Amino acid sequence: MRSRYPWLVTLIATVLFGCALSTDQVMQADQSAVQLRSYQERAFDTSDKEQTLRSVIATLQDLHFVLDKADLDLGIVSATKLSGYQLRVTVTVRPRGSTQMLVRINAQRGEVAVEDPKPYQDFFTALEKAMFLTAHEVD
Amino acid sequence: MTVPMAALGRLKRLALTSMCCLLLAGCATVADNSMQPSADSLQLRQLQTRKIEGIDETTLLAACVGVLQDLGFNIDESEARLGVIVASKKRSAVEPGHVASDALADAMLDAAFEALFDALFGDDGDDDDWDEDEVEDVVYDVTQEIRASVVTRPALDSSGQPRADAQVIRITIQRLVWNSEGEVSHSESIQDPETYQKFFDRLSKSIFLELQAN
């Protein structure tokens, strides 16, 4: 069945899609913060922030990243991997209570946020080996 | 006429099913292995890593900065307490001879096609065989940014304690190349053993100078 009002369809389509501004991307998150954190964040049983950051850096180098930035006070490491694509990650390390460090990583590939859990799981698997510690899921 | 409605219905279902299959198959993405160690990770680690005796971490970092400056890098970021130095340089990516020969090869190929075309279908009187515009159409690499991160950490003694007088250093290097149309034409990590060997050769000399200065 063909629409009797093609102009109306066009108008509605324009209203629905045409008004999305690219600046809306600034505060855009495609998934709920809770869900994102569930695979971007793990806790490790150590209170040594410096050693955790050094392990993160070593792991990133192992995965062919070049560092962009590192800050011990804020517990931040950013790095980029070039392999036909551009993958940029930021890892934060902060204390959780007095016995654990919380490690969170977020990534973007080209112009898209990485929301597939797999690369994050792979990162934590590699980090576990570098730290000789188990990554605990955070609830 | 008994093209029954049932048969028509089956056809519709078939069409719908195949469309759904196509849609689903189209959405299935390749597994993202970007954070997985690759087969050559271990080999690359060996190329990029050295253990250096008789030096403390800060002195080693200072020596690294010296080498990076020798190589024309600028320091973008450093955090000595984590043993991190990040450096980069922008350079030309034009390979001498490449542009000219590529353009020439292209122009010759065009001329050959033109001649073949003329022979088959008669001369169209359009003898632009060596048109300059065609030469300008060739896309070639123009500029590149080379980035390096140097990371040091204290070597461990036999009981697993960090040593003050021996360090492990690892450097990773990557580059981005832009072509004459302003697009990224290469983005890669450098895996050439010679590049890393050269860096460490220079580093030994720099360490020698650094230790003498202290």
PDB file of N, CA and C in Angstrom, chain B residues 116-188:
ATOM      1  N   LEU B 116      45.877   2.703 -27.419  1.00  0.00           N
ATOM      2  CA  LEU B 116      45.119   1.485 -27.708  1.00  0.00           C
ATOM      3  C   LEU B 116      43.710   1.862 -28.169  1.00  0.00           C
ATOM      4  N   PHE B 117      43.131   2.803 -27.465  1.00  0.00           N
ATOM      5  CA  PHE B 117      41.784   3.289 -27.768  1.00  0.00           C
ATOM      6  C   PHE B 117      41.735   3.879 -29.174  1.00  0.00           C
ATOM      7  N   ASP B 118      42.755   4.700 -29.462  1.00  0.00           N
ATOM      8  CA  ASP B 118      42.849   5.330 -30.779  1.00  0.00           C
ATOM      9  C   ASP B 118      42.951   4.277 -31.867  1.00  0.00           C
ATOM     10  N   ALA B 119      43.777   3.246 -31.612  1.00  0.00           N
ATOM     11  CA  ALA B 119      43.997   2.201 -32.605  1.00  0.00           C
ATOM     12  C   ALA B 119      42.707   1.420 -32.868  1.00  0.00           C
ATOM     13  N   LEU B 120      41.943   1.175 -31.814  1.00  0.00           N
ATOM     14  CA  LEU B 120      40.726   0.366 -31.941  1.00  0.00           C
ATOM     15  C   LEU B 120      39.572   1.153 -32.541  1.00  0.00           C
ATOM     16  N   PHE B 121      39.416   2.382 -32.085  1.00  0.00           N
ATOM     17  CA  PHE B 121      38.206   3.123 -32.467  1.00  0.00           C
ATOM     18  C   PHE B 121      38.500   4.378 -33.270  1.00  0.00           C
ATOM     19  N   GLY B 122      39.725   4.508 -33.690  1.00  0.00           N
ATOM     20  CA  GLY B 122      40.076   5.687 -34.477  1.00  0.00           C
ATOM     21  C   GLY B 122      40.439   6.849 -33.571  1.00  0.00           C
ATOM     22  N   ASP B 123      41.302   7.717 -34.092  1.00  0.00           N
ATOM     23  CA  ASP B 123      41.774   8.858 -33.298  1.00  0.00           C
ATOM     24  C   ASP B 123      40.624   9.810 -33.008  1.00  0.00           C
ATOM     25  N   ASP B 124      40.441  10.127 -31.726  1.00  0.00           N
ATOM     26  CA  ASP B 124      39.374  11.073 -31.390  1.00  0.00           C
ATOM     27  C   ASP B 124      39.911  12.502 -31.361  1.00  0.00           C
ATOM     28  N   GLY B 125      41.143  12.638 -31.774  1.00  0.00           N
ATOM     29  CA  GLY B 125      41.742  13.966 -31.859  1.00  0.00           C
ATOM     30  C   GLY B 125      42.029  14.571 -30.497  1.00  0.00           C
ATOM     31  N   ASP B 126      41.846  13.781 -29.465  1.00  0.00           N
ATOM     32  CA  ASP B 126      42.032  14.295 -28.106  1.00  0.00           C
ATOM     33  C   ASP B 126      43.388  13.831 -27.581  1.00  0.00           C
ATOM     34  N   ASP B 127      44.413  14.513 -28.029  1.00  0.00           N
ATOM     35  CA  ASP B 127      45.765  14.055 -27.685  1.00  0.00           C
ATOM     36  C   ASP B 127      46.277  14.708 -26.410  1.00  0.00           C
ATOM     37  N   ASP B 128      45.675  14.326 -25.294  1.00  0.00           N
ATOM     38  CA  ASP B 128      46.122  14.914 -24.023  1.00  0.00           C
ATOM     39  C   ASP B 128      46.963  13.911 -23.249  1.00  0.00           C
ATOM     40  N   ASP B 129      47.706  13.101 -24.016  1.00  0.00           N
ATOM     41  CA  ASP B 129      48.422  11.976 -23.403  1.00  0.00           C
ATOM     42  C   ASP B 129      49.265  12.382 -22.190  1.00  0.00           C
ATOM     43  N   TRP B 130      49.892  13.550 -22.249  1.00  0.00           N
ATOM     44  CA  TRP B 130      50.783  13.936 -21.169  1.00  0.00           C
ATOM     45  C   TRP B 130      50.237  15.148 -20.437  1.00  0.00           C
ATOM     46  N   ASP B 131      48.923  15.130 -20.280  1.00  0.00           N
ATOM     47  CA  ASP B 131      48.251  16.243 -19.627  1.00  0.00           C
ATOM     48  C   ASP B 131      48.764  16.430 -18.199  1.00  0.00           C
ATOM     49  N   GLU B 132      49.075  17.669 -17.857  1.00  0.00           N
ATOM     50  CA  GLU B 132      49.612  17.921 -16.513  1.00  0.00           C
ATOM     51  C   GLU B 132      48.593  17.612 -15.416  1.00  0.00           C
ATOM     52  N   ASP B 133      47.301  17.816 -15.733  1.00  0.00           N
ATOM     53  CA  ASP B 133      46.257  17.557 -14.744  1.00  0.00           C
ATOM     54  C   ASP B 133      46.310  16.115 -14.256  1.00  0.00           C
ATOM     55  N   GLU B 134      46.579  15.222 -15.189  1.00  0.00           N
ATOM     56  CA  GLU B 134      46.600  13.806 -14.816  1.00  0.00           C
ATOM     57  C   GLU B 134      47.741  13.509 -13.863  1.00  0.00           C
ATOM     58  N   VAL B 135      48.837  14.195 -14.076  1.00  0.00           N
ATOM     59  CA  VAL B 135      49.990  13.986 -13.201  1.00  0.00           C
ATOM     60  C   VAL B 135      49.637  14.460 -11.783  1.00  0.00           C
ATOM     61  N   GLU B 136      48.881  15.569 -11.705  1.00  0.00           N
ATOM     62  CA  GLU B 136      48.531  16.115 -10.399  1.00  0.00           C
ATOM     63  C   GLU B 136      47.526  15.246  -9.647  1.00  0.00           C
ATOM     64  N   ASP B 137      46.832  14.371 -10.379  1.00  0.00           N
ATOM     65  CA  ASP B 137      45.818  13.530  -9.754  1.00  0.00           C
ATOM     66  C   ASP B 137      46.406  12.451  -8.845  1.00  0.00           C
ATOM     67  N   VAL B 138      47.705  12.193  -8.992  1.00  0.00           N
ATOM     68  CA  VAL B 138      48.313  11.122  -8.215  1.00  0.00           C
ATOM     69  C   VAL B 138      48.315  11.486  -6.736  1.00  0.00           C
ATOM     70  N   VAL B 139      47.807  10.589  -5.904  1.00  0.00           N
ATOM     71  CA  VAL B 139      47.790  10.829  -4.453  1.00  0.00           C
ATOM     72  C   VAL B 139      49.048  10.222  -3.854  1.00  0.00           C
ATOM     73  N   TYR B 140      49.771  10.990  -3.052  1.00  0.00           N
ATOM     74  CA  TYR B 140      50.993  10.468  -2.440  1.00  0.00           C
ATOM     75  C   TYR B 140      51.079  10.943  -0.991  1.00  0.00           C
ATOM     76  N   ASP B 141      51.914  10.261  -0.215  1.00  0.00           N
ATOM     77  CA  ASP B 141      52.061  10.591   1.203  1.00  0.00           C
ATOM     78  C   ASP B 141      52.810  11.913   1.368  1.00  0.00           C
ATOM     79  N   VAL B 142      52.314  12.774   2.226  1.00  0.00           N
ATOM     80  CA  VAL B 142      52.889  14.105   2.362  1.00  0.00           C
ATOM     81  C   VAL B 142      53.564  14.298   3.719  1.00  0.00           C
ATOM     82  N   THR B 143      52.806  14.004   4.796  1.00  0.00           N
ATOM     83  CA  THR B 143      53.353  14.326   6.115  1.00  0.00           C
ATOM     84  C   THR B 143      53.074  13.194   7.100  1.00  0.00           C
ATOM     85  N   GLN B 144      53.910  13.086   8.108  1.00  0.00           N
ATOM     86  CA  GLN B 144      53.718  12.025   9.094  1.00  0.00           C
ATOM     87  C   GLN B 144      54.010  12.533  10.500  1.00  0.00           C
ATOM     88  N   GLU B 145      53.313  11.958  11.462  1.00  0.00           N
ATOM     89  CA  GLU B 145      53.614  12.238  12.853  1.00  0.00           C
ATOM     90  C   GLU B 145      54.105  10.947  13.491  1.00  0.00           C
ATOM     91  N   ILE B 146      55.283  11.032  14.097  1.00  0.00           N
ATOM     92  CA  ILE B 146      55.861   9.851  14.755  1.00  0.00           C
ATOM     93  C   ILE B 146      55.757  10.076  16.257  1.00  0.00           C
ATOM     94  N   ARG B 147      55.209   9.113  16.974  1.00  0.00           N
ATOM     95  CA  ARG B 147      55.023   9.243  18.413  1.00  0.00           C
ATOM     96  C   ARG B 147      55.725   8.098  19.126  1.00  0.00           C
ATOM     97  N   ALA B 148      56.369   8.436  20.238  1.00  0.00           N
ATOM     98  CA  ALA B 148      57.073   7.403  20.997  1.00  0.00           C
ATOM     99  C   ALA B 148      56.760   7.551  22.476  1.00  0.00           C
ATOM    100  N   SER B 149      56.546   6.438  23.168  1.00  0.00           N
ATOM    101  CA  SER B 149      56.473   6.513  24.619  1.00  0.00           C
ATOM    102  C   SER B 149      57.551   5.620  25.216  1.00  0.00           C
ATOM    103  N   VAL B 150      58.316   6.211  26.146  1.00  0.00           N
ATOM    104  CA  VAL B 150      59.374   5.491  26.849  1.00  0.00           C
ATOM    105  C   VAL B 150      58.888   5.232  28.265  1.00  0.00           C
ATOM    106  N   VAL B 151      58.985   3.992  28.700  1.00  0.00           N
ATOM    107  CA  VAL B 151      58.552   3.652  30.052  1.00  0.00           C
ATOM    108  C   VAL B 151      59.668   2.889  30.760  1.00  0.00           C
ATOM    109  N   THR B 152      60.027   3.355  31.965  1.00  0.00           N
ATOM    110  CA  THR B 152      61.053   2.651  32.746  1.00  0.00           C
ATOM    111  C   THR B 152      60.421   2.090  34.012  1.00  0.00           C
ATOM    112  N   ARG B 153      61.031   1.045  34.514  1.00  0.00           N
ATOM    113  CA  ARG B 153      60.613   0.520  35.820  1.00  0.00           C
ATOM    114  C   ARG B 153      61.840  -0.140  36.450  1.00  0.00           C
ATOM    115  N   PRO B 154      61.911  -0.116  37.798  1.00  0.00           N
ATOM    116  CA  PRO B 154      63.055  -0.745  38.452  1.00  0.00           C
ATOM    117  C   PRO B 154      63.061  -2.258  38.178  1.00  0.00           C
ATOM    118  N   ALA B 155      64.234  -2.806  37.871  1.00  0.00           N
ATOM    119  CA  ALA B 155      64.349  -4.253  37.716  1.00  0.00           C
ATOM    120  C   ALA B 155      64.181  -4.902  39.093  1.00  0.00           C
ATOM    121  N   LEU B 156      63.751  -6.158  39.107  1.00  0.00           N
ATOM    122  CA  LEU B 156      63.535  -6.835  40.389  1.00  0.00           C
ATOM    123  C   LEU B 156      64.731  -7.711  40.727  1.00  0.00           C
ATOM    124  N   ASP B 157      65.049  -7.783  42.006  1.00  0.00           N
ATOM    125  CA  ASP B 157      66.118  -8.704  42.426  1.00  0.00           C
ATOM    126  C   ASP B 157      65.541 -10.109  42.608  1.00  0.00           C
ATOM    127  N   SER B 158      66.403 -11.056  43.054  1.00  0.00           N
ATOM    128  CA  SER B 158      65.991 -12.464  43.087  1.00  0.00           C
ATOM    129  C   SER B 158      64.817 -12.699  44.044  1.00  0.00           C
ATOM    130  N   SER B 159      64.640 -11.781  45.025  1.00  0.00           N
ATOM    131  CA  SER B 159      63.519 -11.979  45.952  1.00  0.00           C
ATOM    132  C   SER B 159      62.293 -11.162  45.541  1.00  0.00           C
ATOM    133  N   GLY B 160      62.350 -10.550  44.324  1.00  0.00           N
ATOM    134  CA  GLY B 160      61.190  -9.839  43.810  1.00  0.00           C
ATOM    135  C   GLY B 160      61.091  -8.400  44.271  1.00  0.00           C
ATOM    136  N   GLN B 161      62.182  -7.900  44.919  1.00  0.00           N
ATOM    137  CA  GLN B 161      62.164  -6.503  45.366  1.00  0.00           C
ATOM    138  C   GLN B 161      62.763  -5.596  44.286  1.00  0.00           C
ATOM    139  N   PRO B 162      62.193  -4.372  44.115  1.00  0.00           N
ATOM    140  CA  PRO B 162      62.736  -3.456  43.113  1.00  0.00           C
ATOM    141  C   PRO B 162      64.156  -3.009  43.464  1.00  0.00           C
ATOM    142  N   ARG B 163      65.027  -2.979  42.455  1.00  0.00           N
ATOM    143  CA  ARG B 163      66.408  -2.544  42.659  1.00  0.00           C
ATOM    144  C   ARG B 163      66.546  -1.072  42.315  1.00  0.00           C
ATOM    145  N   ALA B 164      67.395  -0.358  43.063  1.00  0.00           N
ATOM    146  CA  ALA B 164      67.600   1.067  42.780  1.00  0.00           C
ATOM    147  C   ALA B 164      68.612   1.256  41.648  1.00  0.00           C
ATOM    148  N   ASP B 165      69.468   0.223  41.435  1.00  0.00           N
ATOM    149  CA  ASP B 165      70.589   0.418  40.510  1.00  0.00           C
ATOM    150  C   ASP B 165      70.462  -0.372  39.203  1.00  0.00           C
ATOM    151  N   ALA B 166      69.254  -0.845  38.898  1.00  0.00           N
ATOM    152  CA  ALA B 166      69.046  -1.516  37.607  1.00  0.00           C
ATOM    153  C   ALA B 166      67.620  -1.272  37.153  1.00  0.00           C
ATOM    154  N   GLN B 167      67.470  -0.912  35.881  1.00  0.00           N
ATOM    155  CA  GLN B 167      66.146  -0.560  35.372  1.00  0.00           C
ATOM    156  C   GLN B 167      65.802  -1.369  34.121  1.00  0.00           C
ATOM    157  N   VAL B 168      64.505  -1.520  33.915  1.00  0.00           N
ATOM    158  CA  VAL B 168      64.033  -2.102  32.660  1.00  0.00           C
ATOM    159  C   VAL B 168      63.365  -0.972  31.881  1.00  0.00           C
ATOM    160  N   ILE B 169      63.714  -0.862  30.601  1.00  0.00           N
ATOM    161  CA  ILE B 169      63.145   0.216  29.792  1.00  0.00           C
ATOM    162  C   ILE B 169      62.449  -0.380  28.563  1.00  0.00           C
ATOM    163  N   ARG B 170      61.289   0.173  28.245  1.00  0.00           N
ATOM    164  CA  ARG B 170      60.587  -0.265  27.035  1.00  0.00           C
ATOM    165  C   ARG B 170      60.130   0.961  26.256  1.00  0.00           C
ATOM    166  N   ILE B 171      60.365   0.942  24.957  1.00  0.00           N
ATOM    167  CA  ILE B 171      59.895   2.034  24.107  1.00  0.00           C
ATOM    168  C   ILE B 171      58.941   1.493  23.040  1.00  0.00           C
ATOM    169  N   THR B 172      57.809   2.172  22.851  1.00  0.00           N
ATOM    170  CA  THR B 172      56.891   1.827  21.759  1.00  0.00           C
ATOM    171  C   THR B 172      56.761   3.044  20.844  1.00  0.00           C
ATOM    172  N   ILE B 173      56.792   2.769  19.537  1.00  0.00           N
ATOM    173  CA  ILE B 173      56.751   3.859  18.547  1.00  0.00           C
ATOM    174  C   ILE B 173      55.627   3.591  17.548  1.00  0.00           C
ATOM    175  N   GLN B 174      54.939   4.662  17.139  1.00  0.00           N
ATOM    176  CA  GLN B 174      53.887   4.509  16.126  1.00  0.00           C
ATOM    177  C   GLN B 174      53.924   5.713  15.191  1.00  0.00           C
ATOM    178  N   ARG B 175      53.255   5.593  14.042  1.00  0.00           N
ATOM    179  CA  ARG B 175      53.191   6.766  13.159  1.00  0.00           C
ATOM    180  C   ARG B 175      51.868   6.848  12.416  1.00  0.00           C
ATOM    181  N   LEU B 176      51.491   8.095  12.145  1.00  0.00           N
ATOM    182  CA  LEU B 176      50.312   8.415  11.352  1.00  0.00           C
ATOM    183  C   LEU B 176      50.807   9.126  10.101  1.00  0.00           C
ATOM    184  N   VAL B 177      50.310   8.720   8.929  1.00  0.00           N
ATOM    185  CA  VAL B 177      50.747   9.345   7.678  1.00  0.00           C
ATOM    186  C   VAL B 177      49.536   9.943   6.971  1.00  0.00           C
ATOM    187  N   TRP B 178      49.687  11.192   6.524  1.00  0.00           N
ATOM    188  CA  TRP B 178      48.620  11.848   5.757  1.00  0.00           C
ATOM    189  C   TRP B 178      49.057  11.987   4.299  1.00  0.00           C
ATOM    190  N   ASN B 179      48.110  11.774   3.378  1.00  0.00           N
ATOM    191  CA  ASN B 179      48.444  11.903   1.949  1.00  0.00           C
ATOM    192  C   ASN B 179      48.114  13.292   1.426  1.00  0.00           C
ATOM    193  N   SER B 180      48.337  13.482   0.121  1.00  0.00           N
ATOM    194  CA  SER B 180      48.188  14.819  -0.471  1.00  0.00           C
ATOM    195  C   SER B 180      46.736  15.296  -0.473  1.00  0.00           C
ATOM    196  N   GLU B 181      45.794  14.416  -0.172  1.00  0.00           N
ATOM    197  CA  GLU B 181      44.405  14.844  -0.072  1.00  0.00           C
ATOM    198  C   GLU B 181      43.997  15.108   1.375  1.00  0.00           C
ATOM    199  N   GLY B 182      44.970  15.039   2.293  1.00  0.00           N
ATOM    200  CA  GLY B 182      44.699  15.334   3.694  1.00  0.00           C
ATOM    201  C   GLY B 182      44.062  14.177   4.448  1.00  0.00           C
ATOM    202  N   GLU B 183      44.041  12.988   3.843  1.00  0.00           N
ATOM    203  CA  GLU B 183      43.465  11.819   4.523  1.00  0.00           C
ATOM    204  C   GLU B 183      44.578  11.029   5.200  1.00  0.00           C
ATOM    205  N   VAL B 184      44.217  10.316   6.284  1.00  0.00           N
ATOM    206  CA  VAL B 184      45.183   9.414   6.924  1.00  0.00           C
ATOM    207  C   VAL B 184      45.385   8.206   6.007  1.00  0.00           C
ATOM    208  N   SER B 185      46.619   8.004   5.536  1.00  0.00           N
ATOM    209  CA  SER B 185      46.859   6.887   4.612  1.00  0.00           C
ATOM    210  C   SER B 185      47.481   5.688   5.325  1.00  0.00           C
ATOM    211  N   HIS B 186      48.192   5.916   6.415  1.00  0.00           N
ATOM    212  CA  HIS B 186      48.720   4.807   7.230  1.00  0.00           C
ATOM    213  C   HIS B 186      48.556   5.161   8.699  1.00  0.00           C
ATOM    214  N   SER B 187      48.217   4.181   9.516  1.00  0.00           N
ATOM    215  CA  SER B 187      48.309   4.348  10.970  1.00  0.00           C
ATOM    216  C   SER B 187      48.804   3.019  11.499  1.00  0.00           C
ATOM    217  N   GLU B 188      50.010   3.036  12.053  1.00  0.00           N
ATOM    218  CA  GLU B 188      50.625   1.743  12.378  1.00  0.00           C
ATOM    219  C   GLU B 188      51.579   1.870  13.555  1.00  0.00           C
TER     220      GLU B 188
END
